[in-house]
Amino acid sequence: MSTLLNIIRSQWERREQIFTLAMFDLRKQGRGTVLGPVWLFAKPVVYIAVFWFALEIGLRSGSGSSNGAPYLLWLMGGLVPWFYIQTMLGTGCSVLGRFKYLVNKIKFPIAGIPTIFALAEMVIHLGMVLLLLVVYFLFGQPLDAYLLQIPVAIVLMFVFFYMFSFTASLLSAVSKDFKNLITTLSTPLFWLSGIIFNVYDLGIQWLQVILMFNPITFIATLFRYAVYDKMWIWENPMAIIGFAVVFIAMMVAMVVVYKRTYEEVPDVI
């Protein structure tokens, strides 16, 4: 517990610097281009359009919900959080190497470095959430209490994948094999996490139970319950239990890995 409190305290004490560095990193991504910030959202928007055309128009596999919500909202409910998660799985697992000058020269708290990256990417994610809500209202969907699940999903996603990024970046710093493992698993996770298929339509009970322990599936489910299915997440208690178990396990793993590697990491980066 003392280690966890130390991780939180070190970031709270540097909160202004963390926010400033996050905004600097965000601006750096669009530097040197005419359109600037537009490119931060261009790729996700293109991906959404291509998947929508391929699945609903091409394969005709999409259909609206019983309450009139279009298939596009269901698709965006999975893809919008996935874009953030994909970045945290990819670049996020080597974020200490990305900001190694903070470790070696400035002696910045290691625990705060993944937060810098996570905050910068969260700004892009919030822009995509805004786009999702624009599409939601353009299709005439109601302003209701179910939408409150979106900020809950955002907070849970931010905290969980911060812990994952921090843990993975520590392990990646001491072992390149771990980084290669995460990179290899990124694409399979997309196809196996219910991003472009409904896990509840599988008809295989044991497989659905396993998928409930996948945090990516849980986050996508929260988004879809808010904008498409119009359900509350507690109506699916197995999903809550599965995410809670993985969340606690991830927190324990982060604390244990940090405690064992934080002295070694500055020497190997």
PDB file of C-alpha atoms in Angstrom:
ATOM      1  CA  MET A   1       0.000   0.000   0.000  1.00  0.00           C
ATOM      2  CA  SER A   2       2.845   2.404   0.786  1.00  0.00           C
ATOM      3  CA  THR A   3       4.265   1.853  -2.721  1.00  0.00           C
ATOM      4  CA  LEU A   4       0.890   2.612  -4.321  1.00  0.00           C
ATOM      5  CA  LEU A   5       0.548   5.783  -2.248  1.00  0.00           C
ATOM      6  CA  ASN A   6       4.066   6.785  -3.294  1.00  0.00           C
ATOM      7  CA  ILE A   7       3.117   6.376  -6.981  1.00  0.00           C
ATOM      8  CA  ILE A   8       0.046   8.564  -6.499  1.00  0.00           C
ATOM      9  CA  ARG A   9       1.839  11.165  -4.365  1.00  0.00           C
ATOM     10  CA  SER A  10       4.751  11.562  -6.775  1.00  0.00           C
ATOM     11  CA  GLN A  11       2.335  12.421  -9.567  1.00  0.00           C
ATOM     12  CA  TRP A  12       0.161  14.745  -7.519  1.00  0.00           C
ATOM     13  CA  GLU A  13       3.208  16.764  -6.490  1.00  0.00           C
ATOM     14  CA  ARG A  14       4.229  17.159 -10.157  1.00  0.00           C
ATOM     15  CA  ARG A  15       0.696  17.513 -11.554  1.00  0.00           C
ATOM     16  CA  GLU A  16       1.308  20.905 -13.205  1.00  0.00           C
ATOM     17  CA  GLN A  17       4.499  19.722 -14.890  1.00  0.00           C
ATOM     18  CA  ILE A  18       2.787  16.523 -16.025  1.00  0.00           C
ATOM     19  CA  PHE A  19      -0.060  18.469 -17.619  1.00  0.00           C
ATOM     20  CA  THR A  20       2.325  20.934 -19.291  1.00  0.00           C
ATOM     21  CA  LEU A  21       4.475  18.134 -20.710  1.00  0.00           C
ATOM     22  CA  ALA A  22       1.376  16.286 -21.916  1.00  0.00           C
ATOM     23  CA  MET A  23       0.169  19.337 -23.863  1.00  0.00           C
ATOM     24  CA  PHE A  24       3.671  19.837 -25.276  1.00  0.00           C
ATOM     25  CA  ASP A  25       3.768  16.215 -26.438  1.00  0.00           C
ATOM     26  CA  LEU A  26       0.342  16.627 -28.045  1.00  0.00           C
ATOM     27  CA  ARG A  27       1.386  19.752 -29.941  1.00  0.00           C
ATOM     28  CA  LYS A  28       4.581  18.022 -31.057  1.00  0.00           C
ATOM     29  CA  GLN A  29       2.545  15.340 -32.835  1.00  0.00           C
ATOM     30  CA  GLY A  30       1.037  17.896 -35.207  1.00  0.00           C
ATOM     31  CA  ARG A  31       4.141  20.038 -35.644  1.00  0.00           C
ATOM     32  CA  GLY A  32       5.453  20.627 -39.145  1.00  0.00           C
ATOM     33  CA  THR A  33       2.138  20.043 -40.917  1.00  0.00           C
ATOM     34  CA  VAL A  34      -0.260  22.532 -42.458  1.00  0.00           C
ATOM     35  CA  LEU A  35      -3.400  20.974 -41.014  1.00  0.00           C
ATOM     36  CA  GLY A  36      -1.814  20.344 -37.618  1.00  0.00           C
ATOM     37  CA  PRO A  37      -4.337  18.860 -35.140  1.00  0.00           C
ATOM     38  CA  VAL A  38      -6.559  17.599 -37.960  1.00  0.00           C
ATOM     39  CA  TRP A  39      -4.132  14.730 -38.576  1.00  0.00           C
ATOM     40  CA  LEU A  40      -4.597  13.536 -35.001  1.00  0.00           C
ATOM     41  CA  PHE A  41      -8.190  12.627 -35.856  1.00  0.00           C
ATOM     42  CA  ALA A  42      -7.914  11.860 -39.573  1.00  0.00           C
ATOM     43  CA  LYS A  43      -6.723   8.257 -39.202  1.00  0.00           C
ATOM     44  CA  PRO A  44      -9.422   7.182 -36.690  1.00  0.00           C
ATOM     45  CA  VAL A  45     -12.161   8.790 -38.770  1.00  0.00           C
ATOM     46  CA  VAL A  46     -10.945   7.053 -41.936  1.00  0.00           C
ATOM     47  CA  TYR A  47     -10.787   3.706 -40.104  1.00  0.00           C
ATOM     48  CA  ILE A  48     -14.344   4.107 -38.844  1.00  0.00           C
ATOM     49  CA  ALA A  49     -15.598   4.960 -42.335  1.00  0.00           C
ATOM     50  CA  VAL A  50     -13.813   1.972 -43.889  1.00  0.00           C
ATOM     51  CA  PHE A  51     -15.051  -0.504 -41.272  1.00  0.00           C
ATOM     52  CA  TRP A  52     -18.604   0.857 -41.558  1.00  0.00           C
ATOM     53  CA  PHE A  53     -18.554   0.527 -45.348  1.00  0.00           C
ATOM     54  CA  ALA A  54     -17.011  -2.958 -45.277  1.00  0.00           C
ATOM     55  CA  LEU A  55     -19.283  -4.392 -42.582  1.00  0.00           C
ATOM     56  CA  GLU A  56     -22.627  -2.706 -43.153  1.00  0.00           C
ATOM     57  CA  ILE A  57     -22.560  -1.887 -46.854  1.00  0.00           C
ATOM     58  CA  GLY A  58     -20.211  -4.559 -48.174  1.00  0.00           C
ATOM     59  CA  LEU A  59     -20.914  -7.601 -45.986  1.00  0.00           C
ATOM     60  CA  ARG A  60     -24.357  -6.386 -44.852  1.00  0.00           C
ATOM     61  CA  SER A  61     -23.625  -7.700 -41.378  1.00  0.00           C
ATOM     62  CA  GLY A  62     -24.804  -4.609 -39.514  1.00  0.00           C
ATOM     63  CA  SER A  63     -28.312  -3.896 -38.298  1.00  0.00           C
ATOM     64  CA  GLY A  64     -29.933  -1.273 -36.109  1.00  0.00           C
ATOM     65  CA  SER A  65     -30.998  -1.831 -32.525  1.00  0.00           C
ATOM     66  CA  SER A  66     -34.559  -2.389 -31.340  1.00  0.00           C
ATOM     67  CA  ASN A  67     -34.726   1.228 -30.162  1.00  0.00           C
ATOM     68  CA  GLY A  68     -33.777   2.604 -33.575  1.00  0.00           C
ATOM     69  CA  ALA A  69     -30.062   3.256 -33.013  1.00  0.00           C
ATOM     70  CA  PRO A  70     -28.087   2.724 -36.252  1.00  0.00           C
ATOM     71  CA  TYR A  71     -25.313   0.158 -36.638  1.00  0.00           C
ATOM     72  CA  LEU A  72     -22.762   2.963 -37.042  1.00  0.00           C
ATOM     73  CA  LEU A  73     -23.210   3.864 -33.365  1.00  0.00           C
ATOM     74  CA  TRP A  74     -22.581   0.261 -32.334  1.00  0.00           C
ATOM     75  CA  LEU A  75     -19.424   0.197 -34.455  1.00  0.00           C
ATOM     76  CA  MET A  76     -18.142   3.522 -33.130  1.00  0.00           C
ATOM     77  CA  GLY A  77     -18.889   2.380 -29.582  1.00  0.00           C
ATOM     78  CA  GLY A  78     -16.188  -0.253 -30.040  1.00  0.00           C
ATOM     79  CA  LEU A  79     -13.728   1.560 -32.283  1.00  0.00           C
ATOM     80  CA  VAL A  80     -13.563   4.896 -30.448  1.00  0.00           C
ATOM     81  CA  PRO A  81     -12.181   3.409 -27.212  1.00  0.00           C
ATOM     82  CA  TRP A  82     -10.060   0.944 -29.197  1.00  0.00           C
ATOM     83  CA  PHE A  83      -8.036   3.738 -30.816  1.00  0.00           C
ATOM     84  CA  TYR A  84      -6.957   4.939 -27.370  1.00  0.00           C
ATOM     85  CA  ILE A  85      -6.358   1.408 -26.093  1.00  0.00           C
ATOM     86  CA  GLN A  86      -4.332   0.475 -29.172  1.00  0.00           C
ATOM     87  CA  THR A  87      -2.005   3.421 -28.603  1.00  0.00           C
ATOM     88  CA  MET A  88      -1.550   2.507 -24.953  1.00  0.00           C
ATOM     89  CA  LEU A  89      -0.806  -1.092 -25.924  1.00  0.00           C
ATOM     90  CA  GLY A  90       1.687  -0.019 -28.565  1.00  0.00           C
ATOM     91  CA  THR A  91       3.606   3.164 -27.799  1.00  0.00           C
ATOM     92  CA  GLY A  92       2.458   3.054 -24.186  1.00  0.00           C
ATOM     93  CA  CYS A  93       4.455  -0.067 -23.413  1.00  0.00           C
ATOM     94  CA  SER A  94       7.719   1.684 -24.328  1.00  0.00           C
ATOM     95  CA  VAL A  95       6.855   5.149 -23.052  1.00  0.00           C
ATOM     96  CA  LEU A  96       9.857   5.324 -20.686  1.00  0.00           C
ATOM     97  CA  GLY A  97      12.161   5.040 -23.674  1.00  0.00           C
ATOM     98  CA  ARG A  98      10.151   7.747 -25.455  1.00  0.00           C
ATOM     99  CA  PHE A  99      10.753  10.157 -22.562  1.00  0.00           C
ATOM    100  CA  LYS A 100      14.121   8.854 -21.419  1.00  0.00           C
ATOM    101  CA  TYR A 101      15.492  12.396 -21.029  1.00  0.00           C
ATOM    102  CA  LEU A 102      13.076  12.819 -18.119  1.00  0.00           C
ATOM    103  CA  VAL A 103      14.558   9.768 -16.424  1.00  0.00           C
ATOM    104  CA  ASN A 104      18.248  10.312 -17.095  1.00  0.00           C
ATOM    105  CA  LYS A 105      18.636  14.096 -17.125  1.00  0.00           C
ATOM    106  CA  ILE A 106      15.795  15.680 -15.179  1.00  0.00           C
ATOM    107  CA  LYS A 107      15.227  12.847 -12.710  1.00  0.00           C
ATOM    108  CA  PHE A 108      11.471  13.109 -13.181  1.00  0.00           C
ATOM    109  CA  PRO A 109       9.383  10.605 -11.163  1.00  0.00           C
ATOM    110  CA  ILE A 110       9.112   7.462 -13.273  1.00  0.00           C
ATOM    111  CA  ALA A 111       5.475   6.952 -12.289  1.00  0.00           C
ATOM    112  CA  GLY A 112       4.506  10.281 -13.855  1.00  0.00           C
ATOM    113  CA  ILE A 113       5.942   9.578 -17.302  1.00  0.00           C
ATOM    114  CA  PRO A 114       3.180   7.209 -18.498  1.00  0.00           C
ATOM    115  CA  THR A 115       0.661   9.802 -17.255  1.00  0.00           C
ATOM    116  CA  ILE A 116       2.151  12.406 -19.601  1.00  0.00           C
ATOM    117  CA  PHE A 117       1.605  10.150 -22.581  1.00  0.00           C
ATOM    118  CA  ALA A 118      -1.814   8.936 -21.381  1.00  0.00           C
ATOM    119  CA  LEU A 119      -3.056  12.525 -20.929  1.00  0.00           C
ATOM    120  CA  ALA A 120      -1.863  13.587 -24.373  1.00  0.00           C
ATOM    121  CA  GLU A 121      -3.631  10.647 -25.983  1.00  0.00           C
ATOM    122  CA  MET A 122      -6.719  11.241 -23.841  1.00  0.00           C
ATOM    123  CA  VAL A 123      -7.182  14.675 -25.455  1.00  0.00           C
ATOM    124  CA  ILE A 124      -7.392  12.955 -28.840  1.00  0.00           C
ATOM    125  CA  HIS A 125      -9.747  10.366 -27.388  1.00  0.00           C
ATOM    126  CA  LEU A 126     -12.048  13.060 -25.997  1.00  0.00           C
ATOM    127  CA  GLY A 127     -12.197  14.565 -29.481  1.00  0.00           C
ATOM    128  CA  MET A 128     -13.297  11.179 -30.832  1.00  0.00           C
ATOM    129  CA  VAL A 129     -15.903  10.871 -28.064  1.00  0.00           C
ATOM    130  CA  LEU A 130     -17.220  14.284 -29.086  1.00  0.00           C
ATOM    131  CA  LEU A 131     -17.478  13.023 -32.675  1.00  0.00           C
ATOM    132  CA  LEU A 132     -19.342   9.951 -31.413  1.00  0.00           C
ATOM    133  CA  LEU A 133     -21.831  12.172 -29.572  1.00  0.00           C
ATOM    134  CA  VAL A 134     -22.276  14.392 -32.646  1.00  0.00           C
ATOM    135  CA  VAL A 135     -23.131  11.336 -34.758  1.00  0.00           C
ATOM    136  CA  TYR A 136     -25.369  10.078 -31.921  1.00  0.00           C
ATOM    137  CA  PHE A 137     -27.460  13.256 -31.866  1.00  0.00           C
ATOM    138  CA  LEU A 138     -27.482  13.622 -35.663  1.00  0.00           C
ATOM    139  CA  PHE A 139     -29.260  10.268 -35.798  1.00  0.00           C
ATOM    140  CA  GLY A 140     -31.922  11.674 -33.470  1.00  0.00           C
ATOM    141  CA  GLN A 141     -30.970   9.666 -30.399  1.00  0.00           C
ATOM    142  CA  PRO A 142     -32.158  10.956 -27.013  1.00  0.00           C
ATOM    143  CA  LEU A 143     -30.240  12.783 -24.308  1.00  0.00           C
ATOM    144  CA  ASP A 144     -30.716  10.290 -21.482  1.00  0.00           C
ATOM    145  CA  ALA A 145     -29.099   8.993 -18.304  1.00  0.00           C
ATOM    146  CA  TYR A 146     -27.480   6.048 -20.105  1.00  0.00           C
ATOM    147  CA  LEU A 147     -24.930   8.470 -21.580  1.00  0.00           C
ATOM    148  CA  LEU A 148     -23.478   8.942 -18.079  1.00  0.00           C
ATOM    149  CA  GLN A 149     -21.759   5.603 -18.608  1.00  0.00           C
ATOM    150  CA  ILE A 150     -19.416   7.248 -21.137  1.00  0.00           C
ATOM    151  CA  PRO A 151     -17.471   9.371 -18.599  1.00  0.00           C
ATOM    152  CA  VAL A 152     -17.346   6.338 -16.298  1.00  0.00           C
ATOM    153  CA  ALA A 153     -15.861   4.287 -19.143  1.00  0.00           C
ATOM    154  CA  ILE A 154     -13.338   7.038 -19.928  1.00  0.00           C
ATOM    155  CA  VAL A 155     -12.088   7.250 -16.327  1.00  0.00           C
ATOM    156  CA  LEU A 156     -11.845   3.472 -15.915  1.00  0.00           C
ATOM    157  CA  MET A 157     -10.071   3.145 -19.258  1.00  0.00           C
ATOM    158  CA  PHE A 158      -7.605   5.918 -18.404  1.00  0.00           C
ATOM    159  CA  VAL A 159      -6.713   4.461 -14.995  1.00  0.00           C
ATOM    160  CA  PHE A 160      -6.513   0.847 -16.132  1.00  0.00           C
ATOM    161  CA  PHE A 161      -4.383   1.486 -19.190  1.00  0.00           C
ATOM    162  CA  TYR A 162      -2.175   3.907 -17.275  1.00  0.00           C
ATOM    163  CA  MET A 163      -1.429   1.015 -14.915  1.00  0.00           C
ATOM    164  CA  PHE A 164      -0.868  -1.288 -17.868  1.00  0.00           C
ATOM    165  CA  SER A 165       1.399   1.199 -19.659  1.00  0.00           C
ATOM    166  CA  PHE A 166       3.435   1.836 -16.524  1.00  0.00           C
ATOM    167  CA  THR A 167       3.843  -1.865 -15.779  1.00  0.00           C
ATOM    168  CA  ALA A 168       4.585  -2.787 -19.390  1.00  0.00           C
ATOM    169  CA  SER A 169       7.072   0.048 -19.873  1.00  0.00           C
ATOM    170  CA  LEU A 170       8.995  -0.998 -16.768  1.00  0.00           C
ATOM    171  CA  LEU A 171       9.137  -4.598 -17.987  1.00  0.00           C
ATOM    172  CA  SER A 172       9.988  -3.506 -21.535  1.00  0.00           C
ATOM    173  CA  ALA A 173      12.877  -1.430 -20.225  1.00  0.00           C
ATOM    174  CA  VAL A 174      14.509  -4.488 -18.680  1.00  0.00           C
ATOM    175  CA  SER A 175      13.396  -6.991 -21.351  1.00  0.00           C
ATOM    176  CA  LYS A 176      12.855  -6.297 -25.060  1.00  0.00           C
ATOM    177  CA  ASP A 177      11.133  -9.677 -25.298  1.00  0.00           C
ATOM    178  CA  PHE A 178       8.210  -8.325 -23.282  1.00  0.00           C
ATOM    179  CA  LYS A 179       7.820  -5.353 -25.616  1.00  0.00           C
ATOM    180  CA  ASN A 180       7.834  -7.689 -28.621  1.00  0.00           C
ATOM    181  CA  LEU A 181       5.212  -9.855 -26.916  1.00  0.00           C
ATOM    182  CA  ILE A 182       2.850  -6.916 -26.395  1.00  0.00           C
ATOM    183  CA  THR A 183       3.359  -5.738 -29.979  1.00  0.00           C
ATOM    184  CA  THR A 184       2.573  -9.240 -31.244  1.00  0.00           C
ATOM    185  CA  LEU A 185      -0.609  -9.477 -29.176  1.00  0.00           C
ATOM    186  CA  SER A 186      -2.024  -6.084 -30.191  1.00  0.00           C
ATOM    187  CA  THR A 187      -3.694  -7.255 -33.410  1.00  0.00           C
ATOM    188  CA  PRO A 188      -5.099 -10.514 -31.942  1.00  0.00           C
ATOM    189  CA  LEU A 189      -6.596  -8.484 -29.082  1.00  0.00           C
ATOM    190  CA  PHE A 190      -8.466  -6.335 -31.602  1.00  0.00           C
ATOM    191  CA  TRP A 191     -10.060  -9.342 -33.260  1.00  0.00           C
ATOM    192  CA  LEU A 192     -10.745 -11.262 -30.032  1.00  0.00           C
ATOM    193  CA  SER A 193     -12.114  -8.466 -27.843  1.00  0.00           C
ATOM    194  CA  GLY A 194     -15.497  -7.874 -29.436  1.00  0.00           C
ATOM    195  CA  ILE A 195     -14.551  -4.609 -31.127  1.00  0.00           C
ATOM    196  CA  ILE A 196     -16.241  -5.544 -34.408  1.00  0.00           C
ATOM    197  CA  PHE A 197     -18.477  -8.404 -33.260  1.00  0.00           C
ATOM    198  CA  ASN A 198     -21.001  -8.784 -30.476  1.00  0.00           C
ATOM    199  CA  VAL A 199     -19.631 -11.109 -27.793  1.00  0.00           C
ATOM    200  CA  TYR A 200     -23.165 -11.717 -26.544  1.00  0.00           C
ATOM    201  CA  ASP A 201     -24.202 -13.235 -29.883  1.00  0.00           C
ATOM    202  CA  LEU A 202     -21.578 -15.978 -29.795  1.00  0.00           C
ATOM    203  CA  GLY A 203     -23.891 -18.492 -28.191  1.00  0.00           C
ATOM    204  CA  ILE A 204     -20.963 -20.122 -26.379  1.00  0.00           C
ATOM    205  CA  GLN A 205     -21.443 -19.458 -22.678  1.00  0.00           C
ATOM    206  CA  TRP A 206     -17.967 -20.398 -21.450  1.00  0.00           C
ATOM    207  CA  LEU A 207     -16.332 -18.227 -24.108  1.00  0.00           C
ATOM    208  CA  GLN A 208     -18.510 -15.263 -23.188  1.00  0.00           C
ATOM    209  CA  VAL A 209     -17.499 -15.681 -19.544  1.00  0.00           C
ATOM    210  CA  ILE A 210     -13.805 -15.645 -20.509  1.00  0.00           C
ATOM    211  CA  LEU A 211     -14.293 -12.497 -22.580  1.00  0.00           C
ATOM    212  CA  MET A 212     -15.827 -10.776 -19.563  1.00  0.00           C
ATOM    213  CA  PHE A 213     -12.346 -10.836 -18.028  1.00  0.00           C
ATOM    214  CA  ASN A 214     -11.030  -8.866 -21.010  1.00  0.00           C
ATOM    215  CA  PRO A 215     -10.898  -5.161 -20.006  1.00  0.00           C
ATOM    216  CA  ILE A 216     -11.123  -4.107 -23.655  1.00  0.00           C
ATOM    217  CA  THR A 217     -14.426  -5.947 -24.003  1.00  0.00           C
ATOM    218  CA  PHE A 218     -15.703  -4.311 -20.816  1.00  0.00           C
ATOM    219  CA  ILE A 219     -14.876  -0.769 -21.977  1.00  0.00           C
ATOM    220  CA  ALA A 220     -16.440  -1.362 -25.403  1.00  0.00           C
ATOM    221  CA  THR A 221     -19.536  -2.793 -23.702  1.00  0.00           C
ATOM    222  CA  LEU A 222     -19.863   0.319 -21.510  1.00  0.00           C
ATOM    223  CA  PHE A 223     -19.723   2.595 -24.550  1.00  0.00           C
ATOM    224  CA  ARG A 224     -22.247   0.489 -26.443  1.00  0.00           C
ATOM    225  CA  TYR A 225     -24.635   0.269 -23.518  1.00  0.00           C
ATOM    226  CA  ALA A 226     -24.578   4.084 -23.424  1.00  0.00           C
ATOM    227  CA  VAL A 227     -25.122   4.913 -27.113  1.00  0.00           C
ATOM    228  CA  TYR A 228     -26.684   1.803 -28.641  1.00  0.00           C
ATOM    229  CA  ASP A 229     -28.154  -0.877 -26.369  1.00  0.00           C
ATOM    230  CA  LYS A 230     -29.533   1.543 -23.769  1.00  0.00           C
ATOM    231  CA  MET A 231     -28.712  -0.696 -20.821  1.00  0.00           C
ATOM    232  CA  TRP A 232     -26.944  -0.236 -17.492  1.00  0.00           C
ATOM    233  CA  ILE A 233     -23.698  -2.079 -16.959  1.00  0.00           C
ATOM    234  CA  TRP A 234     -24.958  -3.543 -13.654  1.00  0.00           C
ATOM    235  CA  GLU A 235     -27.519  -5.469 -15.690  1.00  0.00           C
ATOM    236  CA  ASN A 236     -24.518  -7.542 -16.727  1.00  0.00           C
ATOM    237  CA  PRO A 237     -22.909  -8.341 -13.333  1.00  0.00           C
ATOM    238  CA  MET A 238     -20.457 -10.839 -14.842  1.00  0.00           C
ATOM    239  CA  ALA A 239     -18.848  -8.023 -16.831  1.00  0.00           C
ATOM    240  CA  ILE A 240     -18.377  -5.939 -13.671  1.00  0.00           C
ATOM    241  CA  ILE A 241     -16.920  -8.879 -11.746  1.00  0.00           C
ATOM    242  CA  GLY A 242     -14.539  -9.766 -14.575  1.00  0.00           C
ATOM    243  CA  PHE A 243     -13.262  -6.197 -14.940  1.00  0.00           C
ATOM    244  CA  ALA A 244     -12.913  -5.727 -11.171  1.00  0.00           C
ATOM    245  CA  VAL A 245     -10.788  -8.880 -10.882  1.00  0.00           C
ATOM    246  CA  VAL A 246      -8.489  -7.835 -13.736  1.00  0.00           C
ATOM    247  CA  PHE A 247      -8.323  -4.225 -12.455  1.00  0.00           C
ATOM    248  CA  ILE A 248      -7.164  -5.318  -9.004  1.00  0.00           C
ATOM    249  CA  ALA A 249      -4.715  -7.829 -10.507  1.00  0.00           C
ATOM    250  CA  MET A 250      -3.280  -5.076 -12.734  1.00  0.00           C
ATOM    251  CA  MET A 251      -2.867  -2.756  -9.757  1.00  0.00           C
ATOM    252  CA  VAL A 252      -1.042  -5.415  -7.762  1.00  0.00           C
ATOM    253  CA  ALA A 253       1.185  -6.228 -10.746  1.00  0.00           C
ATOM    254  CA  MET A 254       2.038  -2.540 -11.203  1.00  0.00           C
ATOM    255  CA  VAL A 255       3.037  -2.115  -7.565  1.00  0.00           C
ATOM    256  CA  VAL A 256       5.121  -5.307  -7.495  1.00  0.00           C
ATOM    257  CA  VAL A 257       6.916  -4.554 -10.784  1.00  0.00           C
ATOM    258  CA  TYR A 258       7.577  -0.932  -9.811  1.00  0.00           C
ATOM    259  CA  LYS A 259       8.942  -1.920  -6.429  1.00  0.00           C
ATOM    260  CA  ARG A 260      11.348  -4.418  -7.990  1.00  0.00           C
ATOM    261  CA  THR A 261      12.526  -2.456 -11.023  1.00  0.00           C
ATOM    262  CA  TYR A 262      12.371   1.310 -10.355  1.00  0.00           C
ATOM    263  CA  GLU A 263      16.015   1.464  -9.231  1.00  0.00           C
ATOM    264  CA  GLU A 264      17.230  -0.549 -12.199  1.00  0.00           C
ATOM    265  CA  VAL A 265      15.269   1.183 -14.958  1.00  0.00           C
ATOM    266  CA  PRO A 266      17.263   4.475 -15.147  1.00  0.00           C
ATOM    267  CA  ASP A 267      20.430   2.460 -15.756  1.00  0.00           C
ATOM    268  CA  VAL A 268      19.042   0.430 -18.651  1.00  0.00           C
ATOM    269  CA  ILE A 269      17.127   3.126 -20.548  1.00  0.00           C
TER     270      ILE A 269
END
